[in-house]
Amino acid sequence: MISKNIEEKFRLITDYWKPGIVAELNGQLVKLAKLKGAFVWHSHAHEDELFYVHKGTLYMEFRDKTEVVHPGEILVVPKGVEHNPYTRDDEEVWVMLFEPAATLHTGEVTHEKTDNNQQWI
């Protein structure tokens, strides 16, 4: 058991949309990511995802609406639901993700931003 400073871990992240793993518990990974701009429409057939916004404002687009997630807020995307996270106005957004270890970055979608080889930081 070692405590981790989240601010220090965020400083280690240099690429947008490339999560780094900071913890594991009960088959779940805790990941940090810096987001900027648009991502890609995707879903996860068997896994829910929890997004905790640490810094900035995250926009989560769904087929029927867009949710706005502010610092200190969370959003759970249920399994099987198509979603597309993005940021506005060139803002850098810092998020913490909680998801099962088997979760593929962009689900069944393959895209230039797909990163299924996430590393511990």
mmCIF file with all atom_site columns, C-alpha atoms in Angstrom:
data_model
loop_
_atom_site.group_PDB
_atom_site.id
_atom_site.type_symbol
_atom_site.label_atom_id
_atom_site.label_alt_id
_atom_site.label_comp_id
_atom_site.label_asym_id
_atom_site.label_entity_id
_atom_site.label_seq_id
_atom_site.pdbx_PDB_ins_code
_atom_site.Cartn_x
_atom_site.Cartn_y
_atom_site.Cartn_z
_atom_site.occupancy
_atom_site.B_iso_or_equiv
_atom_site.pdbx_formal_charge
_atom_site.auth_seq_id
_atom_site.auth_comp_id
_atom_site.auth_asym_id
_atom_site.auth_atom_id
_atom_site.pdbx_PDB_model_num
ATOM 1   C CA . MET A 1 1   ? 0.000   0.000  0.000   1.00 0.00 ? 1   MET A CA 1
ATOM 2   C CA . ILE A 1 2   ? 1.550   3.212  -1.207  1.00 0.00 ? 2   ILE A CA 1
ATOM 3   C CA . SER A 1 3   ? -0.233  6.551  -1.386  1.00 0.00 ? 3   SER A CA 1
ATOM 4   C CA . LYS A 1 4   ? -0.044  8.374  -4.699  1.00 0.00 ? 4   LYS A CA 1
ATOM 5   C CA . ASN A 1 5   ? -0.171  12.057 -5.457  1.00 0.00 ? 5   ASN A CA 1
ATOM 6   C CA . ILE A 1 6   ? -2.670  12.512 -8.281  1.00 0.00 ? 6   ILE A CA 1
ATOM 7   C CA . GLU A 1 7   ? -1.336  15.931 -9.330  1.00 0.00 ? 7   GLU A CA 1
ATOM 8   C CA . GLU A 1 8   ? 2.154   14.441 -9.747  1.00 0.00 ? 8   GLU A CA 1
ATOM 9   C CA . LYS A 1 9   ? 0.751   11.546 -11.773 1.00 0.00 ? 9   LYS A CA 1
ATOM 10  C CA . PHE A 1 10  ? -1.140  13.930 -14.073 1.00 0.00 ? 10  PHE A CA 1
ATOM 11  C CA . ARG A 1 11  ? 2.125   15.788 -14.732 1.00 0.00 ? 11  ARG A CA 1
ATOM 12  C CA . LEU A 1 12  ? 3.577   12.528 -16.129 1.00 0.00 ? 12  LEU A CA 1
ATOM 13  C CA . ILE A 1 13  ? 0.924   12.378 -18.849 1.00 0.00 ? 13  ILE A CA 1
ATOM 14  C CA . THR A 1 14  ? 2.148   14.029 -22.039 1.00 0.00 ? 14  THR A CA 1
ATOM 15  C CA . ASP A 1 15  ? -0.254  12.726 -24.714 1.00 0.00 ? 15  ASP A CA 1
ATOM 16  C CA . TYR A 1 16  ? -3.935  13.524 -24.959 1.00 0.00 ? 16  TYR A CA 1
ATOM 17  C CA . TRP A 1 17  ? -6.389  10.624 -24.901 1.00 0.00 ? 17  TRP A CA 1
ATOM 18  C CA . LYS A 1 18  ? -3.668  8.190  -23.683 1.00 0.00 ? 18  LYS A CA 1
ATOM 19  C CA . PRO A 1 19  ? -4.678  7.030  -20.186 1.00 0.00 ? 19  PRO A CA 1
ATOM 20  C CA . GLY A 1 20  ? -2.099  5.967  -17.623 1.00 0.00 ? 20  GLY A CA 1
ATOM 21  C CA . ILE A 1 21  ? -2.925  3.414  -14.936 1.00 0.00 ? 21  ILE A CA 1
ATOM 22  C CA . VAL A 1 22  ? -2.455  4.516  -11.312 1.00 0.00 ? 22  VAL A CA 1
ATOM 23  C CA . ALA A 1 23  ? -4.243  1.821  -9.301  1.00 0.00 ? 23  ALA A CA 1
ATOM 24  C CA . GLU A 1 24  ? -6.071  -1.494 -9.445  1.00 0.00 ? 24  GLU A CA 1
ATOM 25  C CA . LEU A 1 25  ? -8.785  -2.819 -7.166  1.00 0.00 ? 25  LEU A CA 1
ATOM 26  C CA . ASN A 1 26  ? -11.246 -5.677 -7.429  1.00 0.00 ? 26  ASN A CA 1
ATOM 27  C CA . GLY A 1 27  ? -10.600 -6.164 -11.136 1.00 0.00 ? 27  GLY A CA 1
ATOM 28  C CA . GLN A 1 28  ? -11.020 -2.444 -11.824 1.00 0.00 ? 28  GLN A CA 1
ATOM 29  C CA . LEU A 1 29  ? -8.336  -0.094 -13.111 1.00 0.00 ? 29  LEU A CA 1
ATOM 30  C CA . VAL A 1 30  ? -8.076  3.524  -12.058 1.00 0.00 ? 30  VAL A CA 1
ATOM 31  C CA . LYS A 1 31  ? -6.678  5.584  -14.923 1.00 0.00 ? 31  LYS A CA 1
ATOM 32  C CA . LEU A 1 32  ? -5.762  9.207  -15.452 1.00 0.00 ? 32  LEU A CA 1
ATOM 33  C CA . ALA A 1 33  ? -6.019  10.947 -18.798 1.00 0.00 ? 33  ALA A CA 1
ATOM 34  C CA . LYS A 1 34  ? -5.649  14.404 -20.266 1.00 0.00 ? 34  LYS A CA 1
ATOM 35  C CA . LEU A 1 35  ? -8.238  15.172 -22.925 1.00 0.00 ? 35  LEU A CA 1
ATOM 36  C CA . LYS A 1 36  ? -8.304  17.887 -25.540 1.00 0.00 ? 36  LYS A CA 1
ATOM 37  C CA . GLY A 1 37  ? -10.534 18.190 -28.598 1.00 0.00 ? 37  GLY A CA 1
ATOM 38  C CA . ALA A 1 38  ? -12.701 15.376 -29.914 1.00 0.00 ? 38  ALA A CA 1
ATOM 39  C CA . PHE A 1 39  ? -12.340 11.641 -29.350 1.00 0.00 ? 39  PHE A CA 1
ATOM 40  C CA . VAL A 1 40  ? -14.279 8.945  -31.220 1.00 0.00 ? 40  VAL A CA 1
ATOM 41  C CA . TRP A 1 41  ? -17.780 7.477  -31.037 1.00 0.00 ? 41  TRP A CA 1
ATOM 42  C CA . HIS A 1 42  ? -17.626 4.093  -29.315 1.00 0.00 ? 42  HIS A CA 1
ATOM 43  C CA . SER A 1 43  ? -19.247 1.848  -26.721 1.00 0.00 ? 43  SER A CA 1
ATOM 44  C CA . HIS A 1 44  ? -18.239 -0.940 -24.378 1.00 0.00 ? 44  HIS A CA 1
ATOM 45  C CA . ALA A 1 45  ? -20.553 -3.920 -24.729 1.00 0.00 ? 45  ALA A CA 1
ATOM 46  C CA . HIS A 1 46  ? -19.876 -5.429 -21.293 1.00 0.00 ? 46  HIS A CA 1
ATOM 47  C CA . GLU A 1 47  ? -18.391 -2.683 -19.114 1.00 0.00 ? 47  GLU A CA 1
ATOM 48  C CA . ASP A 1 48  ? -19.618 0.492  -17.441 1.00 0.00 ? 48  ASP A CA 1
ATOM 49  C CA . GLU A 1 49  ? -17.172 3.425  -17.283 1.00 0.00 ? 49  GLU A CA 1
ATOM 50  C CA . LEU A 1 50  ? -16.969 6.081  -14.590 1.00 0.00 ? 50  LEU A CA 1
ATOM 51  C CA . PHE A 1 51  ? -15.486 9.475  -15.467 1.00 0.00 ? 51  PHE A CA 1
ATOM 52  C CA . TYR A 1 52  ? -14.432 11.790 -12.627 1.00 0.00 ? 52  TYR A CA 1
ATOM 53  C CA . VAL A 1 53  ? -13.481 15.280 -13.825 1.00 0.00 ? 53  VAL A CA 1
ATOM 54  C CA . HIS A 1 54  ? -10.500 16.623 -11.904 1.00 0.00 ? 54  HIS A CA 1
ATOM 55  C CA . LYS A 1 55  ? -9.874  19.769 -13.968 1.00 0.00 ? 55  LYS A CA 1
ATOM 56  C CA . GLY A 1 56  ? -11.750 21.460 -16.820 1.00 0.00 ? 56  GLY A CA 1
ATOM 57  C CA . THR A 1 57  ? -15.145 20.690 -18.320 1.00 0.00 ? 57  THR A CA 1
ATOM 58  C CA . LEU A 1 58  ? -15.898 17.419 -20.089 1.00 0.00 ? 58  LEU A CA 1
ATOM 59  C CA . TYR A 1 59  ? -18.654 17.107 -22.653 1.00 0.00 ? 59  TYR A CA 1
ATOM 60  C CA . MET A 1 60  ? -20.046 13.619 -23.110 1.00 0.00 ? 60  MET A CA 1
ATOM 61  C CA . GLU A 1 61  ? -22.040 13.281 -26.279 1.00 0.00 ? 61  GLU A CA 1
ATOM 62  C CA . PHE A 1 62  ? -24.687 10.576 -26.520 1.00 0.00 ? 62  PHE A CA 1
ATOM 63  C CA . ARG A 1 63  ? -26.881 9.893  -29.547 1.00 0.00 ? 63  ARG A CA 1
ATOM 64  C CA . ASP A 1 64  ? -29.798 11.751 -27.934 1.00 0.00 ? 64  ASP A CA 1
ATOM 65  C CA . LYS A 1 65  ? -28.148 14.378 -25.685 1.00 0.00 ? 65  LYS A CA 1
ATOM 66  C CA . THR A 1 66  ? -24.913 15.850 -24.357 1.00 0.00 ? 66  THR A CA 1
ATOM 67  C CA . GLU A 1 67  ? -23.988 15.828 -20.667 1.00 0.00 ? 67  GLU A CA 1
ATOM 68  C CA . VAL A 1 68  ? -21.687 18.521 -19.260 1.00 0.00 ? 68  VAL A CA 1
ATOM 69  C CA . VAL A 1 69  ? -19.407 17.320 -16.454 1.00 0.00 ? 69  VAL A CA 1
ATOM 70  C CA . HIS A 1 70  ? -17.655 19.922 -14.293 1.00 0.00 ? 70  HIS A CA 1
ATOM 71  C CA . PRO A 1 71  ? -14.680 19.554 -11.917 1.00 0.00 ? 71  PRO A CA 1
ATOM 72  C CA . GLY A 1 72  ? -15.580 17.428 -8.904  1.00 0.00 ? 72  GLY A CA 1
ATOM 73  C CA . GLU A 1 73  ? -18.426 15.695 -10.769 1.00 0.00 ? 73  GLU A CA 1
ATOM 74  C CA . ILE A 1 74  ? -18.737 12.148 -12.071 1.00 0.00 ? 74  ILE A CA 1
ATOM 75  C CA . LEU A 1 75  ? -20.551 10.554 -14.966 1.00 0.00 ? 75  LEU A CA 1
ATOM 76  C CA . VAL A 1 76  ? -21.191 6.836  -15.406 1.00 0.00 ? 76  VAL A CA 1
ATOM 77  C CA . VAL A 1 77  ? -21.588 5.608  -18.967 1.00 0.00 ? 77  VAL A CA 1
ATOM 78  C CA . PRO A 1 78  ? -23.546 2.346  -18.847 1.00 0.00 ? 78  PRO A CA 1
ATOM 79  C CA . LYS A 1 79  ? -22.329 -0.646 -20.819 1.00 0.00 ? 79  LYS A CA 1
ATOM 80  C CA . GLY A 1 80  ? -23.515 -0.754 -24.406 1.00 0.00 ? 80  GLY A CA 1
ATOM 81  C CA . VAL A 1 81  ? -24.222 2.987  -24.623 1.00 0.00 ? 81  VAL A CA 1
ATOM 82  C CA . GLU A 1 82  ? -22.527 4.810  -27.501 1.00 0.00 ? 82  GLU A CA 1
ATOM 83  C CA . HIS A 1 83  ? -20.677 7.903  -26.361 1.00 0.00 ? 83  HIS A CA 1
ATOM 84  C CA . ASN A 1 84  ? -18.151 10.438 -27.583 1.00 0.00 ? 84  ASN A CA 1
ATOM 85  C CA . PRO A 1 85  ? -16.210 12.515 -25.039 1.00 0.00 ? 85  PRO A CA 1
ATOM 86  C CA . TYR A 1 86  ? -14.849 15.887 -26.110 1.00 0.00 ? 86  TYR A CA 1
ATOM 87  C CA . THR A 1 87  ? -13.629 19.237 -24.846 1.00 0.00 ? 87  THR A CA 1
ATOM 88  C CA . ARG A 1 88  ? -14.374 22.729 -26.103 1.00 0.00 ? 88  ARG A CA 1
ATOM 89  C CA . ASP A 1 89  ? -12.356 25.833 -26.927 1.00 0.00 ? 89  ASP A CA 1
ATOM 90  C CA . ASP A 1 90  ? -8.987  24.060 -26.850 1.00 0.00 ? 90  ASP A CA 1
ATOM 91  C CA . GLU A 1 91  ? -9.403  23.390 -23.105 1.00 0.00 ? 91  GLU A CA 1
ATOM 92  C CA . GLU A 1 92  ? -7.289  20.673 -21.486 1.00 0.00 ? 92  GLU A CA 1
ATOM 93  C CA . VAL A 1 93  ? -9.422  18.442 -19.270 1.00 0.00 ? 93  VAL A CA 1
ATOM 94  C CA . TRP A 1 94  ? -8.056  16.045 -16.646 1.00 0.00 ? 94  TRP A CA 1
ATOM 95  C CA . VAL A 1 95  ? -10.144 12.957 -15.878 1.00 0.00 ? 95  VAL A CA 1
ATOM 96  C CA . MET A 1 96  ? -9.890  9.917  -13.659 1.00 0.00 ? 96  MET A CA 1
ATOM 97  C CA . LEU A 1 97  ? -11.466 6.771  -15.112 1.00 0.00 ? 97  LEU A CA 1
ATOM 98  C CA . PHE A 1 98  ? -12.704 3.704  -13.269 1.00 0.00 ? 98  PHE A CA 1
ATOM 99  C CA . GLU A 1 99  ? -13.313 0.683  -15.470 1.00 0.00 ? 99  GLU A CA 1
ATOM 100 C CA . PRO A 1 100 ? -12.856 -3.091 -15.536 1.00 0.00 ? 100 PRO A CA 1
ATOM 101 C CA . ALA A 1 101 ? -9.335  -4.166 -16.490 1.00 0.00 ? 101 ALA A CA 1
ATOM 102 C CA . ALA A 1 102 ? -10.640 -5.891 -19.645 1.00 0.00 ? 102 ALA A CA 1
ATOM 103 C CA . THR A 1 103 ? -12.152 -2.678 -21.051 1.00 0.00 ? 103 THR A CA 1
ATOM 104 C CA . LEU A 1 104 ? -10.845 -1.826 -24.507 1.00 0.00 ? 104 LEU A CA 1
ATOM 105 C CA . HIS A 1 105 ? -10.034 1.861  -24.971 1.00 0.00 ? 105 HIS A CA 1
ATOM 106 C CA . THR A 1 106 ? -12.464 2.432  -27.849 1.00 0.00 ? 106 THR A CA 1
ATOM 107 C CA . GLY A 1 107 ? -14.519 -0.745 -27.507 1.00 0.00 ? 107 GLY A CA 1
ATOM 108 C CA . GLU A 1 108 ? -14.849 -2.550 -30.836 1.00 0.00 ? 108 GLU A CA 1
ATOM 109 C CA . VAL A 1 109 ? -13.910 0.597  -32.781 1.00 0.00 ? 109 VAL A CA 1
ATOM 110 C CA . THR A 1 110 ? -10.382 0.886  -34.150 1.00 0.00 ? 110 THR A CA 1
ATOM 111 C CA . HIS A 1 111 ? -9.190  4.468  -34.547 1.00 0.00 ? 111 HIS A CA 1
ATOM 112 C CA . GLU A 1 112 ? -5.872  6.333  -34.645 1.00 0.00 ? 112 GLU A CA 1
ATOM 113 C CA . LYS A 1 113 ? -6.530  7.358  -31.023 1.00 0.00 ? 113 LYS A CA 1
ATOM 114 C CA . THR A 1 114 ? -7.119  3.772  -29.851 1.00 0.00 ? 114 THR A CA 1
ATOM 115 C CA . ASP A 1 115 ? -4.593  2.763  -27.165 1.00 0.00 ? 115 ASP A CA 1
ATOM 116 C CA . ASN A 1 116 ? -5.117  -0.731 -25.752 1.00 0.00 ? 116 ASN A CA 1
ATOM 117 C CA . ASN A 1 117 ? -1.559  -0.882 -24.385 1.00 0.00 ? 117 ASN A CA 1
ATOM 118 C CA . GLN A 1 118 ? -1.956  1.506  -21.460 1.00 0.00 ? 118 GLN A CA 1
ATOM 119 C CA . GLN A 1 119 ? 0.947   1.680  -19.032 1.00 0.00 ? 119 GLN A CA 1
ATOM 120 C CA . TRP A 1 120 ? 1.316   2.192  -15.290 1.00 0.00 ? 120 TRP A CA 1
ATOM 121 C CA . ILE A 1 121 ? 2.488   5.649  -14.283 1.00 0.00 ? 121 ILE A CA 1
#
